[in-house]
XYZ file of N, CA, C and O in Angstrom:
712
model
N -3.711 92.691 22.834
C -4.954 92.477 22.148
C -4.740 91.558 20.942
O -5.440 90.574 20.801
N -3.801 91.872 20.108
C -3.516 91.039 18.944
C -2.956 89.692 19.388
O -3.279 88.656 18.802
N -2.149 89.701 20.429
C -1.558 88.462 20.940
C -2.652 87.502 21.387
O -2.606 86.306 21.085
N -3.667 88.005 22.092
C -4.778 87.145 22.532
C -5.535 86.586 21.342
O -5.940 85.430 21.341
N -5.729 87.413 20.304
C -6.440 86.952 19.109
C -5.663 85.842 18.403
O -6.246 84.860 17.948
N -4.368 86.006 18.315
C -3.536 84.980 17.671
C -3.553 83.698 18.488
O -3.670 82.597 17.938
N -3.442 83.827 19.800
C -3.481 82.646 20.664
C -4.820 81.914 20.560
O -4.864 80.682 20.482
N -5.912 82.657 20.556
C -7.228 82.000 20.462
C -7.429 81.390 19.079
O -8.015 80.310 18.953
N -6.947 82.039 18.032
C -7.042 81.486 16.680
C -6.214 80.206 16.573
O -6.654 79.226 15.966
N -5.034 80.202 17.173
C -4.188 79.006 17.167
C -4.822 77.873 17.961
O -4.688 76.699 17.605
N -5.558 78.199 19.017
C -6.237 77.167 19.805
C -7.380 76.529 19.018
O -7.632 75.333 19.147
N -8.026 77.311 18.175
C -9.138 76.790 17.370
C -8.678 76.088 16.103
O -9.401 75.256 15.565
N -7.483 76.441 15.605
C -7.003 75.892 14.338
C -5.619 75.260 14.547
O -4.604 75.966 14.550
N -5.563 73.958 14.701
C -4.284 73.291 14.958
C -3.290 73.410 13.803
O -2.085 73.437 14.024
N -3.787 73.509 12.574
C -2.874 73.656 11.433
C -2.126 74.990 11.516
O -0.921 75.055 11.252
N -2.837 76.043 11.885
C -2.182 77.334 12.052
C -1.186 77.282 13.201
O -0.106 77.865 13.118
N -1.548 76.598 14.254
C -0.655 76.473 15.409
C 0.646 75.781 15.016
O 1.730 76.228 15.392
N 0.540 74.680 14.241
C 1.748 73.988 13.777
C 2.585 74.892 12.881
O 3.809 74.947 13.001
N 1.916 75.610 11.975
C 2.635 76.511 11.074
C 3.344 77.615 11.863
O 4.506 77.932 11.590
N 2.664 78.190 12.822
C 3.260 79.264 13.618
C 4.449 78.752 14.419
O 5.479 79.426 14.514
N 4.336 77.556 14.972
C 5.456 76.981 15.724
C 6.647 76.711 14.818
O 7.796 76.929 15.216
N 6.388 76.264 13.591
C 7.480 76.055 12.631
C 8.159 77.378 12.285
O 9.379 77.450 12.185
N 7.369 78.419 12.080
C 7.938 79.739 11.757
C 8.780 80.262 12.910
O 9.837 80.839 12.697
N 8.320 80.072 14.116
C 9.076 80.528 15.295
C 10.398 79.789 15.371
O 11.446 80.388 15.638
N 10.378 78.488 15.094
C 11.624 77.705 15.101
C 12.568 78.184 14.016
O 13.779 78.336 14.244
N 12.033 78.461 12.830
C 12.880 78.954 11.737
C 13.449 80.327 12.069
O 14.616 80.613 11.810
N 12.632 81.200 12.652
C 13.109 82.529 13.044
C 14.301 82.426 13.978
O 15.305 83.104 13.796
N 14.186 81.576 14.969
C 15.250 81.483 15.962
C 16.464 80.716 15.463
O 17.537 80.808 16.065
N 16.324 79.978 14.381
C 17.479 79.287 13.799
C 18.220 80.148 12.783
O 19.266 79.750 12.284
N 17.682 81.307 12.460
C 18.316 82.200 11.495
C 19.401 83.008 12.177
O 19.143 83.736 13.125
N 20.616 82.890 11.677
C 21.740 83.592 12.276
C 21.985 84.949 11.645
O 21.421 85.293 10.597
N 22.841 85.689 12.271
C 23.212 87.014 11.772
C 23.882 86.910 10.411
O 23.612 87.700 9.511
N 24.737 85.917 10.241
C 25.416 85.736 8.963
C 24.452 85.471 7.823
O 24.667 85.937 6.697
N 23.395 84.740 8.095
C 22.385 84.468 7.076
C 21.678 85.752 6.672
O 21.470 86.001 5.479
N 21.307 86.566 7.643
C 20.669 87.848 7.333
C 21.585 88.739 6.502
O 21.153 89.341 5.521
N 22.832 88.819 6.879
C 23.783 89.666 6.159
C 24.010 89.148 4.747
O 24.037 89.916 3.788
N 24.153 87.829 4.601
C 24.379 87.245 3.277
C 23.176 87.465 2.362
O 23.343 87.796 1.174
N 21.978 87.313 2.890
C 20.775 87.528 2.078
C 20.655 88.983 1.629
O 20.345 89.262 0.470
N 20.911 89.905 2.540
C 20.838 91.332 2.186
C 21.889 91.697 1.145
O 21.610 92.422 0.190
N 23.085 91.173 1.317
C 24.163 91.480 0.378
C 23.863 90.897 -1.000
O 24.040 91.576 -2.023
N 23.410 89.650 -1.048
C 23.112 89.015 -2.339
C 21.977 89.734 -3.064
O 22.061 89.977 -4.277
N 20.932 90.086 -2.337
C 19.810 90.788 -2.962
C 20.233 92.170 -3.456
O 19.817 92.605 -4.531
N 21.087 92.843 -2.705
C 21.554 94.170 -3.106
C 22.455 94.091 -4.330
O 22.372 94.931 -5.232
N 23.333 93.099 -4.361
C 24.208 92.924 -5.525
C 23.398 92.606 -6.777
O 23.691 93.124 -7.863
N 22.392 91.761 -6.642
C 21.554 91.430 -7.795
C 20.839 92.673 -8.319
O 20.814 92.916 -9.539
N 20.279 93.469 -7.426
C 19.610 94.695 -7.859
C 20.598 95.658 -8.501
O 20.278 96.326 -9.485
N 21.823 95.710 -7.969
C 22.844 96.574 -8.557
C 23.243 96.142 -9.950
O 23.410 96.967 -10.853
N 23.391 94.849 -10.154
C 23.754 94.354 -11.485
C 22.614 94.540 -12.484
O 22.843 94.933 -13.625
N 21.378 94.265 -12.060
C 20.249 94.403 -12.971
C 19.901 95.860 -13.253
O 19.181 96.143 -14.207
N 20.382 96.787 -12.447
C 20.072 98.199 -12.689
C 20.740 98.722 -13.951
O 20.304 99.717 -14.513
N 21.786 98.040 -14.421
C 22.495 98.481 -15.624
C 22.126 97.654 -16.852
O 22.693 97.859 -17.916
N 21.187 96.752 -16.710
C 20.792 95.907 -17.831
C 19.708 96.540 -18.675
O 19.184 97.623 -18.378
N 19.354 95.832 -19.728
C 18.326 96.326 -20.644
C 16.921 95.900 -20.238
O 15.946 96.489 -20.667
N 16.811 94.868 -19.412
C 15.512 94.335 -19.034
C 15.019 95.031 -17.770
O 15.498 94.763 -16.668
N 14.053 95.907 -17.934
C 13.558 96.662 -16.786
C 12.711 95.793 -15.860
O 12.632 96.067 -14.661
N 12.097 94.748 -16.386
C 11.292 93.865 -15.536
C 12.187 93.160 -14.526
O 11.841 93.055 -13.339
N 13.337 92.676 -14.973
C 14.273 92.031 -14.054
C 14.787 93.006 -13.003
O 14.939 92.657 -11.840
N 15.051 94.234 -13.425
C 15.526 95.220 -12.463
C 14.477 95.497 -11.398
O 14.789 95.509 -10.206
N 13.232 95.743 -11.804
C 12.187 96.063 -10.829
C 11.897 94.867 -9.932
O 11.627 95.039 -8.737
N 11.979 93.662 -10.490
C 11.792 92.461 -9.663
C 12.930 92.335 -8.653
O 12.700 92.050 -7.467
N 14.163 92.547 -9.116
C 15.316 92.469 -8.210
C 15.257 93.564 -7.149
O 15.610 93.337 -5.988
N 14.813 94.740 -7.529
C 14.672 95.837 -6.560
C 13.605 95.513 -5.515
O 13.812 95.742 -4.323
N 12.479 94.954 -5.958
C 11.428 94.579 -5.017
C 11.919 93.488 -4.067
O 11.651 93.541 -2.861
N 12.653 92.519 -4.607
C 13.204 91.454 -3.758
C 14.207 92.043 -2.771
O 14.208 91.686 -1.587
N 15.052 92.959 -3.244
C 16.041 93.575 -2.361
C 15.353 94.312 -1.205
O 15.723 94.150 -0.043
N 14.352 95.108 -1.511
C 13.649 95.849 -0.462
C 12.940 94.902 0.505
O 12.979 95.106 1.719
N 12.320 93.855 -0.025
C 11.632 92.890 0.841
C 12.623 92.139 1.731
O 12.360 91.934 2.926
N 13.755 91.744 1.163
C 14.759 91.023 1.951
C 15.310 91.918 3.050
O 15.458 91.492 4.201
N 15.616 93.170 2.720
C 16.138 94.087 3.737
C 15.102 94.340 4.832
O 15.435 94.376 6.016
N 13.837 94.524 4.435
C 12.795 94.763 5.440
C 12.615 93.545 6.341
O 12.576 93.677 7.573
N 12.504 92.363 5.736
C 12.311 91.159 6.535
C 13.532 90.868 7.402
O 13.395 90.502 8.572
N 14.726 91.047 6.844
C 15.945 90.796 7.625
C 16.074 91.790 8.772
O 16.515 91.416 9.864
N 15.703 93.032 8.539
C 15.739 94.032 9.621
C 14.759 93.670 10.725
O 15.097 93.742 11.913
N 13.558 93.272 10.341
C 12.567 92.871 11.337
C 13.033 91.640 12.098
O 12.952 91.591 13.333
N 13.554 90.662 11.383
C 14.016 89.434 12.017
C 15.224 89.686 12.918
O 15.303 89.147 14.026
N 16.155 90.521 12.455
C 17.319 90.845 13.287
C 16.900 91.591 14.546
O 17.459 91.374 15.620
N 15.910 92.459 14.432
C 15.397 93.134 15.618
C 14.695 92.169 16.548
O 14.844 92.238 17.771
N 13.938 91.239 15.970
C 13.244 90.244 16.780
C 14.235 89.376 17.545
O 14.018 89.048 18.704
N 15.347 89.042 16.895
C 16.364 88.207 17.531
C 17.406 89.021 18.293
O 18.349 88.460 18.839
N 17.240 90.323 18.276
C 18.162 91.248 18.942
C 19.607 91.032 18.490
O 20.527 90.936 19.294
N 19.772 91.002 17.182
C 21.098 90.893 16.584
C 21.604 92.312 16.315
O 21.458 92.848 15.227
N 22.203 92.897 17.323
C 22.594 94.306 17.265
C 23.696 94.561 16.256
O 23.851 95.703 15.788
N 24.446 93.566 15.883
C 25.470 93.765 14.859
C 24.860 94.022 13.486
O 25.532 94.537 12.602
N 23.592 93.685 13.311
C 22.922 93.991 12.051
C 22.817 95.503 11.850
O 22.903 95.984 10.719
N 22.641 96.235 12.922
C 22.608 97.703 12.831
C 23.967 98.208 12.354
O 24.050 99.087 11.489
N 25.032 97.641 12.888
C 26.381 98.019 12.467
C 26.607 97.665 10.996
O 27.151 98.462 10.236
N 26.172 96.478 10.589
C 26.287 96.081 9.183
C 25.519 97.040 8.286
O 26.017 97.456 7.237
N 24.298 97.386 8.675
C 23.482 98.311 7.879
C 24.164 99.664 7.743
O 24.178 100.256 6.670
N 24.724 100.141 8.836
C 25.436 101.419 8.781
C 26.622 101.335 7.838
O 26.852 102.245 7.031
N 27.378 100.251 7.926
C 28.510 100.076 7.014
C 28.046 99.977 5.569
O 28.661 100.552 4.673
N 26.976 99.250 5.344
C 26.492 99.068 3.978
C 26.038 100.389 3.359
O 26.270 100.646 2.188
N 25.386 101.223 4.137
C 24.847 102.456 3.579
C 25.797 103.648 3.676
O 25.623 104.616 2.956
N 26.794 103.613 4.556
C 27.689 104.758 4.719
C 29.050 104.530 4.068
O 29.604 105.431 3.444
N 29.597 103.340 4.199
C 30.945 103.076 3.689
C 31.102 103.351 2.195
O 32.096 103.969 1.798
N 30.171 102.938 1.338
C 30.349 103.262 -0.077
C 30.404 104.755 -0.366
O 31.087 105.187 -1.288
N 29.706 105.558 0.444
C 29.763 107.006 0.232
C 31.161 107.546 0.494
O 31.590 108.503 -0.135
N 31.849 106.915 1.411
C 33.208 107.348 1.729
C 34.175 106.896 0.643
O 35.114 107.605 0.298
N 33.930 105.708 0.098
C 34.867 105.134 -0.860
C 34.632 105.549 -2.309
O 35.505 105.359 -3.139
N 33.438 106.068 -2.632
C 33.198 106.540 -3.994
C 33.862 107.897 -4.143
O 33.545 108.848 -3.446
N 34.796 107.945 -5.048
C 35.622 109.139 -5.208
C 35.149 109.973 -6.394
O 34.987 109.451 -7.493
N 34.963 111.249 -6.189
C 34.624 112.091 -7.335
C 35.886 112.403 -8.150
O 36.890 112.848 -7.604
N 35.866 112.150 -9.435
C 37.064 112.378 -10.257
C 37.195 113.823 -10.710
O 37.150 114.118 -11.896
N 37.332 114.749 -9.775
C 37.471 116.163 -10.114
C 38.619 116.770 -9.324
O 38.971 116.300 -8.249
N 39.186 117.807 -9.855
C 40.206 118.567 -9.141
C 41.583 117.932 -9.160
O 41.837 116.934 -9.820
N 42.494 118.574 -8.421
C 43.871 118.109 -8.352
C 44.020 116.829 -7.543
O 44.986 116.104 -7.706
N 43.073 116.555 -6.644
C 43.156 115.353 -5.827
C 43.025 114.091 -6.671
O 43.551 113.045 -6.326
N 42.329 114.192 -7.806
C 42.124 113.009 -8.624
C 43.436 112.497 -9.208
O 43.591 111.303 -9.450
N 44.401 113.387 -9.416
C 45.686 112.947 -9.955
C 46.489 112.162 -8.922
O 47.306 111.320 -9.278
N 46.243 112.423 -7.639
C 47.010 111.762 -6.591
C 46.406 110.417 -6.169
O 47.010 109.690 -5.411
N 45.217 110.092 -6.652
C 44.570 108.847 -6.255
C 45.147 107.662 -7.008
O 45.491 107.768 -8.188
N 45.242 106.559 -6.345
C 45.826 105.376 -6.963
C 44.796 104.659 -7.837
O 43.602 104.898 -7.751
N 45.292 103.767 -8.665
C 44.417 102.979 -9.529
C 43.501 102.080 -8.712
O 42.364 101.832 -9.090
N 43.982 101.587 -7.577
C 43.157 100.739 -6.708
C 41.979 101.524 -6.164
O 40.849 101.015 -6.115
N 42.214 102.767 -5.763
C 41.121 103.598 -5.273
C 40.080 103.838 -6.365
O 38.882 103.796 -6.104
N 40.535 104.091 -7.581
C 39.604 104.280 -8.685
C 38.823 103.007 -8.982
O 37.631 103.043 -9.263
N 39.509 101.869 -8.921
C 38.856 100.587 -9.189
C 37.751 100.319 -8.171
O 36.628 99.973 -8.536
N 38.057 100.483 -6.894
C 37.059 100.266 -5.836
C 35.916 101.272 -5.986
O 34.740 100.915 -5.857
N 36.253 102.503 -6.274
C 35.239 103.529 -6.442
C 34.315 103.212 -7.618
O 33.091 103.345 -7.508
N 34.882 102.769 -8.736
C 34.064 102.444 -9.906
C 33.139 101.258 -9.646
O 31.976 101.264 -10.049
N 33.632 100.239 -8.952
C 32.796 99.078 -8.645
C 31.642 99.481 -7.731
O 30.488 99.115 -7.959
N 31.949 100.229 -6.685
C 30.899 100.641 -5.755
C 29.887 101.557 -6.432
O 28.687 101.459 -6.177
N 30.359 102.424 -7.274
C 29.441 103.323 -7.957
C 28.563 102.551 -8.937
O 27.378 102.837 -9.084
N 29.135 101.557 -9.598
C 28.378 100.755 -10.560
C 27.307 99.920 -9.876
O 26.154 99.909 -10.284
N 27.692 99.216 -8.812
C 26.763 98.290 -8.171
C 25.904 98.988 -7.125
O 24.680 98.901 -7.136
N 26.538 99.692 -6.203
C 25.810 100.228 -5.059
C 24.975 101.448 -5.437
O 23.778 101.500 -5.184
N 25.611 102.438 -6.031
C 24.894 103.672 -6.350
C 24.005 103.511 -7.577
O 23.032 104.243 -7.737
N 24.323 102.544 -8.427
C 23.533 102.330 -9.635
C 22.088 101.983 -9.349
O 21.181 102.397 -10.067
N 21.867 101.226 -8.302
C 20.503 100.858 -7.938
C 19.686 102.088 -7.573
O 18.555 102.253 -8.026
N 20.259 102.957 -6.770
C 19.528 104.130 -6.299
C 19.353 105.172 -7.398
O 18.308 105.797 -7.506
N 20.376 105.377 -8.208
C 20.267 106.385 -9.266
C 19.366 105.927 -10.400
O 18.830 106.765 -11.125
N 19.190 104.615 -10.578
C 18.268 104.137 -11.606
C 16.820 104.409 -11.220
O 15.978 104.686 -12.068
N 16.516 104.350 -9.936
C 15.148 104.569 -9.472
C 14.859 106.061 -9.292
O 13.816 106.559 -9.699
N 15.796 106.777 -8.677
C 15.633 108.202 -8.400
C 16.781 108.977 -9.045
O 17.747 109.331 -8.373
N 16.696 109.252 -10.333
C 17.835 109.898 -10.998
C 18.094 111.339 -10.565
O 19.208 111.836 -10.726
N 17.098 112.002 -9.997
C 17.265 113.407 -9.640
C 17.535 113.627 -8.157
O 17.659 114.759 -7.721
N 17.604 112.539 -7.397
C 17.890 112.636 -5.967
C 19.254 112.001 -5.722
O 19.575 110.962 -6.285
N 20.026 112.614 -4.879
C 21.351 112.098 -4.560
C 21.244 110.715 -3.920
O 20.396 110.473 -3.060
N 22.104 109.803 -4.351
C 22.085 108.461 -3.771
C 22.459 108.489 -2.294
O 22.092 107.602 -1.540
N 23.165 109.519 -1.864
C 23.495 109.666 -0.451
C 22.221 109.920 0.361
O 22.006 109.318 1.412
N 21.363 110.785 -0.136
C 20.099 111.068 0.534
C 19.230 109.819 0.591
O 18.649 109.499 1.638
N 19.156 109.100 -0.505
C 18.349 107.885 -0.554
C 18.885 106.845 0.410
O 18.125 106.162 1.103
N 20.207 106.722 0.486
C 20.779 105.717 1.392
C 20.491 106.067 2.847
O 20.216 105.175 3.650
N 20.516 107.348 3.194
C 20.178 107.732 4.574
C 18.710 107.453 4.880
O 18.372 107.021 5.980
N 17.843 107.708 3.921
C 16.420 107.434 4.121
C 16.195 105.937 4.307
O 15.481 105.516 5.231
N 16.799 105.121 3.444
C 16.643 103.666 3.577
C 17.235 103.157 4.881
O 16.644 102.289 5.541
N 18.379 103.683 5.274
C 18.985 103.277 6.542
C 18.048 103.594 7.706
O 17.847 102.778 8.597
N 17.446 104.771 7.675
C 16.498 105.147 8.725
C 15.288 104.228 8.756
O 14.831 103.820 9.830
N 14.772 103.873 7.586
C 13.619 102.973 7.522
C 13.987 101.607 8.087
O 13.239 101.029 8.883
N 15.156 101.090 7.712
C 15.550 99.766 8.181
C 15.830 99.759 9.685
O 15.556 98.761 10.354
N 16.322 100.839 10.211
C 16.533 100.916 11.659
C 15.193 100.967 12.383
O 15.019 100.335 13.432
N 14.230 101.694 11.842
C 12.895 101.712 12.441
C 12.269 100.320 12.414
O 11.650 99.898 13.400
N 12.436 99.607 11.316
C 11.918 98.241 11.218
C 12.644 97.336 12.208
O 12.036 96.452 12.830
N 13.941 97.541 12.388
C 14.708 96.769 13.365
C 14.119 96.947 14.765
O 13.884 95.975 15.484
N 13.850 98.175 15.151
C 13.295 98.431 16.477
C 11.845 97.956 16.584
O 11.383 97.615 17.676
N 11.125 97.904 15.460
C 9.798 97.288 15.479
C 9.926 95.792 15.771
O 9.084 95.221 16.483
N 10.970 95.164 15.257
C 11.227 93.753 15.572
C 11.561 93.550 17.035
O 11.127 92.566 17.648
N 12.328 94.463 17.616
C 12.626 94.386 19.050
C 11.334 94.497 19.848
O 11.111 93.750 20.807
N 10.473 95.399 19.444
C 9.188 95.591 20.122
C 8.290 94.367 19.948
O 7.599 93.960 20.870
N 8.327 93.777 18.771
C 7.539 92.577 18.504
C 7.977 91.426 19.396
O 7.142 90.667 19.893
N 9.268 91.297 19.630
C 9.779 90.239 20.509
C 9.264 90.443 21.929
O 8.902 89.492 22.611
N 9.236 91.688 22.374
C 8.724 91.988 23.712
C 7.239 91.624 23.811
O 6.801 91.053 24.813
N 6.478 91.938 22.769
C 5.057 91.607 22.767
C 4.844 90.101 22.654
O 3.902 89.560 23.252
N 5.697 89.406 21.931
C 5.541 87.957 21.733
C 5.732 87.188 23.033
O 5.200 86.092 23.187
N 6.477 87.750 23.962
C 6.703 87.065 25.238
C 5.421 86.930 26.059
O 5.380 86.159 27.007
N 4.381 87.637 25.671
C 3.098 87.539 26.360
C 2.164 86.532 25.689
O 1.029 86.380 26.110
N 2.658 85.876 24.665
C 1.848 84.915 23.924
C 2.111 83.500 24.419
O 3.264 83.059 24.509
N 1.037 82.785 24.692
C 1.166 81.392 25.099
C 1.705 80.531 23.975
O 2.520 79.627 24.192
N 1.266 80.799 22.740
C 1.746 80.053 21.581
C 3.250 80.216 21.414
O 3.971 79.237 21.221
N 3.727 81.450 21.515
C 5.156 81.712 21.359
C 5.963 81.035 22.468
O 6.979 80.396 22.209
N 5.505 81.152 23.692
C 6.239 80.566 24.820
C 6.287 79.046 24.722
O 7.331 78.428 24.974
N 5.162 78.411 24.339
C 5.158 76.962 24.168
C 6.086 76.534 23.041
O 6.815 75.542 23.173
N 6.075 77.272 21.938
C 6.945 76.926 20.806
C 8.410 77.063 21.179
O 9.229 76.209 20.812
N 8.755 78.088 21.927
C 10.146 78.268 22.355
C 10.576 77.183 23.325
O 11.702 76.678 23.258
N 9.696 76.802 24.243
C 10.028 75.734 25.182
C 10.233 74.404 24.459
O 11.151 73.660 24.771
N 9.388 74.128 23.463
C 9.550 72.911 22.671
C 10.858 72.937 21.897
O 11.537 71.922 21.767
N 11.194 74.097 21.371
C 12.420 74.225 20.588
C 13.650 74.085 21.479
O 14.639 73.473 21.073
N 13.614 74.601 22.666
C 14.756 74.535 23.552
C 14.952 73.156 24.171
O 16.042 72.817 24.603
N 13.899 72.368 24.222
C 14.011 71.008 24.780
C 14.493 70.025 23.786
O 14.901 69.907 22.861
């Protein structure tokens, strides 16, 4: 239903048709590395700004980070870049494993390198989540965000399936492949 509406709108408005074809070409030229680099850069920026004095910069960086992750998840799903799911899992789970709690007798046996990595991850990665939700565990927040991004990824997969029924999409892909 929506596909027919978009196709008929594109038939009536050539400017929209050109714009849509350009977007389709850009979507298909976006690689997995670009998605990963954008998500990482946006996350690092939000992590650094979470410890600053300027709350406007932090909230702007957080909004950009969430938008980049959502768009990258949708785009990766649309392009069926399944390694993005693996990257997302690593991004949201690996820091939880590497952040070390400095309590008990085990803390004496940990090396300086482990403490250094743990402090960096806690400062950048967990700092973003604890600045927004100070009373909720950053582990819980990371699982919730991971679940949301995976749902958006599968929405992108579904969108690709629906797009194959669009004349505009098929023509744009044929032009791009030729």
